Short mmCIF file of C-alpha atoms in Angstrom, two decimals:
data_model
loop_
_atom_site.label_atom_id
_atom_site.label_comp_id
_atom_site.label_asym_id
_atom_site.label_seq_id
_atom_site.Cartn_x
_atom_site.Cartn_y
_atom_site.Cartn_z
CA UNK Y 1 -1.38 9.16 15.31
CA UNK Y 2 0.03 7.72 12.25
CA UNK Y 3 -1.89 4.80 11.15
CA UNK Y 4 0.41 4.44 7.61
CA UNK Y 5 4.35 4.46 8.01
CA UNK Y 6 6.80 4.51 5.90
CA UNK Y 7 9.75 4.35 7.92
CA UNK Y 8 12.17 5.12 4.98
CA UNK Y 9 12.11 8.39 3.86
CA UNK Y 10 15.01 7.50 0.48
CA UNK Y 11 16.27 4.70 -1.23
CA UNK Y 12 18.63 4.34 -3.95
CA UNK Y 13 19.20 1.07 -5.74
CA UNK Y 14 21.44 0.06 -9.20
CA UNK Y 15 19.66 -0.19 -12.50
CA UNK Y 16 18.55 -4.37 -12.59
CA UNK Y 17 18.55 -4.67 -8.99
CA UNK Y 18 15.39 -5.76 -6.83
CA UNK Y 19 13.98 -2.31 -4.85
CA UNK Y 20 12.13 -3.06 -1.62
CA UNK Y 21 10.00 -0.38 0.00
CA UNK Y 22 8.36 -0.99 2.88
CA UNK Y 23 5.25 -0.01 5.07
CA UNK Y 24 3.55 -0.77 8.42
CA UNK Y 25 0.29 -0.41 9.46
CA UNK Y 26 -1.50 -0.03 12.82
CA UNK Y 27 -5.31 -0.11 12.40
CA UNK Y 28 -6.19 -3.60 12.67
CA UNK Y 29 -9.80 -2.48 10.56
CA UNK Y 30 -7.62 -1.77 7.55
CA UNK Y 31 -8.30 -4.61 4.56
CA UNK Y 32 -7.22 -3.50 1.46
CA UNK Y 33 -3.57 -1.76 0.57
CA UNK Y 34 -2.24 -0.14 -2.27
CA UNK Y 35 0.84 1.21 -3.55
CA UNK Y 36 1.19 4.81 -5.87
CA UNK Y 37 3.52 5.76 -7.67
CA UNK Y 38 4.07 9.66 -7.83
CA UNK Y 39 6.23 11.82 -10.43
CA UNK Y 40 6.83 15.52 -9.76
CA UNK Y 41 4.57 18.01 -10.70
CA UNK Y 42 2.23 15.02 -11.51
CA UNK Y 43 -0.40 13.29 -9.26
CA UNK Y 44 -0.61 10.01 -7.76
CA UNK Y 45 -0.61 6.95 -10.14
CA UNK Y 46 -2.52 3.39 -8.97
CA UNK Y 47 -0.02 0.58 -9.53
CA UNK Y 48 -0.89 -2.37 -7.60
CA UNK Y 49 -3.30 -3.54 -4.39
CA UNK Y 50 -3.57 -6.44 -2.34
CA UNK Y 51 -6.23 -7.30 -0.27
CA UNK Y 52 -6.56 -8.75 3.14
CA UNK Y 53 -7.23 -12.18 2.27
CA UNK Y 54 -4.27 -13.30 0.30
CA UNK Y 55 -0.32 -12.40 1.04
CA UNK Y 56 0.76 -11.87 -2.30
CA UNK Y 57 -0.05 -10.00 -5.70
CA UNK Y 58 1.87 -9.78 -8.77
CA UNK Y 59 1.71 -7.49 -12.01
CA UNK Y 60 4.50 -7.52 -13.90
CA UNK Y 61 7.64 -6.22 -12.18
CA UNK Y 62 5.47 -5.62 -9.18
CA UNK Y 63 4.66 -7.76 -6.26
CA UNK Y 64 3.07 -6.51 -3.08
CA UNK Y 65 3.69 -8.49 0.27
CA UNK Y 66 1.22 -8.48 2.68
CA UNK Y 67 2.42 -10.26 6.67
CA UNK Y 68 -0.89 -9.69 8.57
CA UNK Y 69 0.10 -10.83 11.84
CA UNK Y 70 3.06 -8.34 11.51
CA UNK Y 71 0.77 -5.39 9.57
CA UNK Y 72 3.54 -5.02 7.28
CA UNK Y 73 3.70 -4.88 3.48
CA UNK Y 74 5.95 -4.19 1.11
CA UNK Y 75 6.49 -3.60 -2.42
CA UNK Y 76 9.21 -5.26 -4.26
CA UNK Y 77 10.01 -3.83 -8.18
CA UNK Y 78 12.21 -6.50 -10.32
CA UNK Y 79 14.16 -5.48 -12.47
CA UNK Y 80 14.65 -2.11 -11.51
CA UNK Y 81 15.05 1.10 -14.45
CA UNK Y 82 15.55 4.26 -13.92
CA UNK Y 83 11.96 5.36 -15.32
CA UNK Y 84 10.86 4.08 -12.17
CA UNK Y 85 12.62 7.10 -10.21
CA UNK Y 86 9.45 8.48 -8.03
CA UNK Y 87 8.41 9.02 -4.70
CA UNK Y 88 6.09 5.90 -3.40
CA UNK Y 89 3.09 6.06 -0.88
CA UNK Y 90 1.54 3.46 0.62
CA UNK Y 91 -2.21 3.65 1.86
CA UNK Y 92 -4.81 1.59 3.59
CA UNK Y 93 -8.50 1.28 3.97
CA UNK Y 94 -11.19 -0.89 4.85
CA UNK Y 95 -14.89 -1.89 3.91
CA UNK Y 96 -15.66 -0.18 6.94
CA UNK Y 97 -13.82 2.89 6.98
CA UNK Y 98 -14.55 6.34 5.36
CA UNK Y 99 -10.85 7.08 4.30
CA UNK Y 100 -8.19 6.28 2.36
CA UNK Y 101 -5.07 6.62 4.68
CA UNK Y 102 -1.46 7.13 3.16
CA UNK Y 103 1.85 6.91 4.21
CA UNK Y 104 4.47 9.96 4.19
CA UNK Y 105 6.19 7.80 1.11
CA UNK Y 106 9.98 6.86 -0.01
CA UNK Y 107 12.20 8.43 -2.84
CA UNK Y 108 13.44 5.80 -4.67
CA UNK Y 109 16.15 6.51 -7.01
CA UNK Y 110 17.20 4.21 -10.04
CA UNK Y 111 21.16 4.84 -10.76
CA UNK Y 112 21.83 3.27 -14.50
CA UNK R 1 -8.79 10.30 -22.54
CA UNK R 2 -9.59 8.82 -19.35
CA UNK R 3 -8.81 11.69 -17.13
CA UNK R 4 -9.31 13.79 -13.92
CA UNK R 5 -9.25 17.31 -14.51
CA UNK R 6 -8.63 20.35 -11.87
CA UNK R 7 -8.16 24.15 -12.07
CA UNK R 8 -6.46 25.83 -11.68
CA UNK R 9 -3.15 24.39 -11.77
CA UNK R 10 -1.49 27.43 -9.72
CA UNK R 11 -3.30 29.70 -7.46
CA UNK R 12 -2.33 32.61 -5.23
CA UNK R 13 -4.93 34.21 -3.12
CA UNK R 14 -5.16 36.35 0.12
CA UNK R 15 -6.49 35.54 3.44
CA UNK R 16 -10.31 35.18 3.67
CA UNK R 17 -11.37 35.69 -0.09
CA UNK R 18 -13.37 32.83 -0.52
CA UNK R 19 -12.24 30.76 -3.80
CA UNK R 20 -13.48 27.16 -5.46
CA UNK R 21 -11.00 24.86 -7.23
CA UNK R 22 -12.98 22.76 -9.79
CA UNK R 23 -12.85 18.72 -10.47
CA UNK R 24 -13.93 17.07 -13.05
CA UNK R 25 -13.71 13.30 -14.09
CA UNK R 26 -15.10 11.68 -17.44
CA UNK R 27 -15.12 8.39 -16.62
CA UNK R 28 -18.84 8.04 -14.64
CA UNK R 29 -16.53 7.16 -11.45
CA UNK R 30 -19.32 6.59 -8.50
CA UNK R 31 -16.01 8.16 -5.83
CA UNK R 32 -14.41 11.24 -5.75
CA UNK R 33 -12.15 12.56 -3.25
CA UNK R 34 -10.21 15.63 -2.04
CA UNK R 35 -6.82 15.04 -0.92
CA UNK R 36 -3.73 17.54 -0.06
CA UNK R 37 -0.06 16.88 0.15
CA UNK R 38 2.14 19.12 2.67
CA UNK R 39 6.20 18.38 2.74
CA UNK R 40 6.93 15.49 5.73
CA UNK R 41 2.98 14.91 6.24
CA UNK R 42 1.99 13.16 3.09
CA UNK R 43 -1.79 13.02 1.61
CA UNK R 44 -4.28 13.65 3.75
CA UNK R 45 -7.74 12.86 2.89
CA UNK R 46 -9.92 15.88 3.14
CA UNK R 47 -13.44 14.93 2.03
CA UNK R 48 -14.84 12.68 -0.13
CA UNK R 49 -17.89 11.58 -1.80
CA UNK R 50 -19.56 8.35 -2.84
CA UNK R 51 -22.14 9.38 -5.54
CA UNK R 52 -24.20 12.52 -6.24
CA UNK R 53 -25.54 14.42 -2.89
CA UNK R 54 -23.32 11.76 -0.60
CA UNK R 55 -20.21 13.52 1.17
CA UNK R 56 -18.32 12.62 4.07
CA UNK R 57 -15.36 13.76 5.52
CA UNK R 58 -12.02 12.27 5.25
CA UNK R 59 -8.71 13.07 7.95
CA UNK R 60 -8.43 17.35 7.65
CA UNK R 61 -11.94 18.56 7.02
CA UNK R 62 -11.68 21.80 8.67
CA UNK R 63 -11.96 25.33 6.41
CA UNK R 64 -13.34 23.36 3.39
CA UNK R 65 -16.82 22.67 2.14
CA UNK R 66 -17.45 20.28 -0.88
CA UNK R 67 -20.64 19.35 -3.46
CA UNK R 68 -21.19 16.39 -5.48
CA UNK R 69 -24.84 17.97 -7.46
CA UNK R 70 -23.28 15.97 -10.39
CA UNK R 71 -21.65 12.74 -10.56
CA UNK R 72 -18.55 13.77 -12.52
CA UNK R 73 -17.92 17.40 -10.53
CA UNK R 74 -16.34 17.76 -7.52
CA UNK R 75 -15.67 21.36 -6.50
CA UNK R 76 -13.50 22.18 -3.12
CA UNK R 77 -14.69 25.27 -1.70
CA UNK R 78 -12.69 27.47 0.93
CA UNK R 79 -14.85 29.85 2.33
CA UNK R 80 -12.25 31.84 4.31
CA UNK R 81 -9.02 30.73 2.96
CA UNK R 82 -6.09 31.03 5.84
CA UNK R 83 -2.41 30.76 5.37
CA UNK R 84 -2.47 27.17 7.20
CA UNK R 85 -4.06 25.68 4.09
CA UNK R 86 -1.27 26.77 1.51
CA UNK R 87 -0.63 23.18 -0.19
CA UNK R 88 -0.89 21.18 -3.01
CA UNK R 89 -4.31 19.68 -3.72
CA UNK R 90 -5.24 16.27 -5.41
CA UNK R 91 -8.18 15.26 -6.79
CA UNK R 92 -9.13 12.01 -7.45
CA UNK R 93 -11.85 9.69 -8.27
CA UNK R 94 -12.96 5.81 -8.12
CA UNK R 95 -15.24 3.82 -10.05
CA UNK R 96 -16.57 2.00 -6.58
CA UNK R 97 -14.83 2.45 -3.56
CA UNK R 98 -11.22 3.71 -1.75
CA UNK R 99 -9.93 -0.20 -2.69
CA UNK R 100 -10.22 0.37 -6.34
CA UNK R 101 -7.28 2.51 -6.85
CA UNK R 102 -7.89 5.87 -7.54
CA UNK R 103 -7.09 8.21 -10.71
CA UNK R 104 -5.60 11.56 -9.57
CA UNK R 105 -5.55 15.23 -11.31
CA UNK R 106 -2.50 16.70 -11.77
CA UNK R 107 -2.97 18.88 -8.42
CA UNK R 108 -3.35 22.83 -7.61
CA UNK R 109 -0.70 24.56 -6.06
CA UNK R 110 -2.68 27.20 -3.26
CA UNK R 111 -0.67 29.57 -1.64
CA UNK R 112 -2.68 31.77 0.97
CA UNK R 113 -0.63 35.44 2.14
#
């Protein structure tokens, strides 16, 4: 049972756009989120997290959304650059809960 | 530098000969965590441990054993290593819980004939 989804497996977007990637959740327990950011043949990078309690967190060209009532978040990157070309997961735990869960993640690509 | 460290980066082994991939993080995180990545499933959490001589198990447990006798070592162990856990394997560690964000190694690449 997936508790982390990441419905879109790709996205492509233009060079100054606004990217949108998405998640849902299912486990009602879950309270924190977080977004990586993950280069090939590198590991996971932190970039942002939002916790249960508010519905919005910014850092820099990052923002995380957070709808509780409809478990969905979502990330939104403006401007987008191509150095930001990388496959994105999504995870979720809680205070109470022994793991970190993660999504299957979306490609996005940057075009210039 | 700030920095989880695994090893090896590459490894090719046969069925059943037991082998340990090392961790190591400098930055006196209290959480560490195993994690693999397999094409269309994502990371799955396989154990993980809170501070020295405190383990748990995350999502995939099964065929690995870990130890935390030091805070900033955290060595995977397969015992009898089986062609069903050829994958790419993450560690990672926290300062104080899964909500911090965690830093990640750069990953070993297992393959099991």
């Amino acid at each position: 049972d997936q508790q982390v989804k990441q419905n879109s497996p790709s996205l492509s977007v233009q060079e100054g756009r606004i990217s949108i990637l998405n998640c849902d959740y299912t486990n009602s327990m879950f309270d924190y989120f977080l977004w990586y950011k993950k280069y090939p043949a590198e590991g996971p990078t932190f970039l942002i997290s939002i916790s249960s309690i508010k519905d919005k967190n910014e850092d820099g060209r990052f923002t995380v959304f957070l709808n509780k009532s409809a478990k969905h978040l979502s990330l939104h990157i403006v401007p987008s650059q191509p150095g930001d070309s990388a496959v994105y997961f999504c995870a979720a735990t809680s205070s109470g809960y022994s793991t970190l869960t993660f999504g299957k993640g979306t490609m996005l690509l940057v075009s210039p | 530098e700030a920095q989880v460290t695994q090893n090896p980066r590459y490894l090719i082994t046969v069925t059943g000969k037991k082998l340990t991939v090392t961790c190591s993080q400098n930055m006196n995180h209290e959480y560490m965590s195993w994690y693999r990545q397999d094409p269309g499933l994502g990371l799955r959490q396989i154990y993980y441990s809170m501070n020295v001589e405190v383990t748990d198990k995350g999502d995939v447990p099964e065929g690995y054993k870990v130890s935390r006798k030091e805070k900033r070592n955290f060595p995977l162990i397969l015992e009898s290593p089986s062609p069903n856990q050829t994958s790419l394997y993450f560690c990672a560690s926290s300062l104080s819980g899964h909500h911090r964000g965690y830093t990640f190694g750069s990953g070993t690449r297992l393959t099991v004939v």
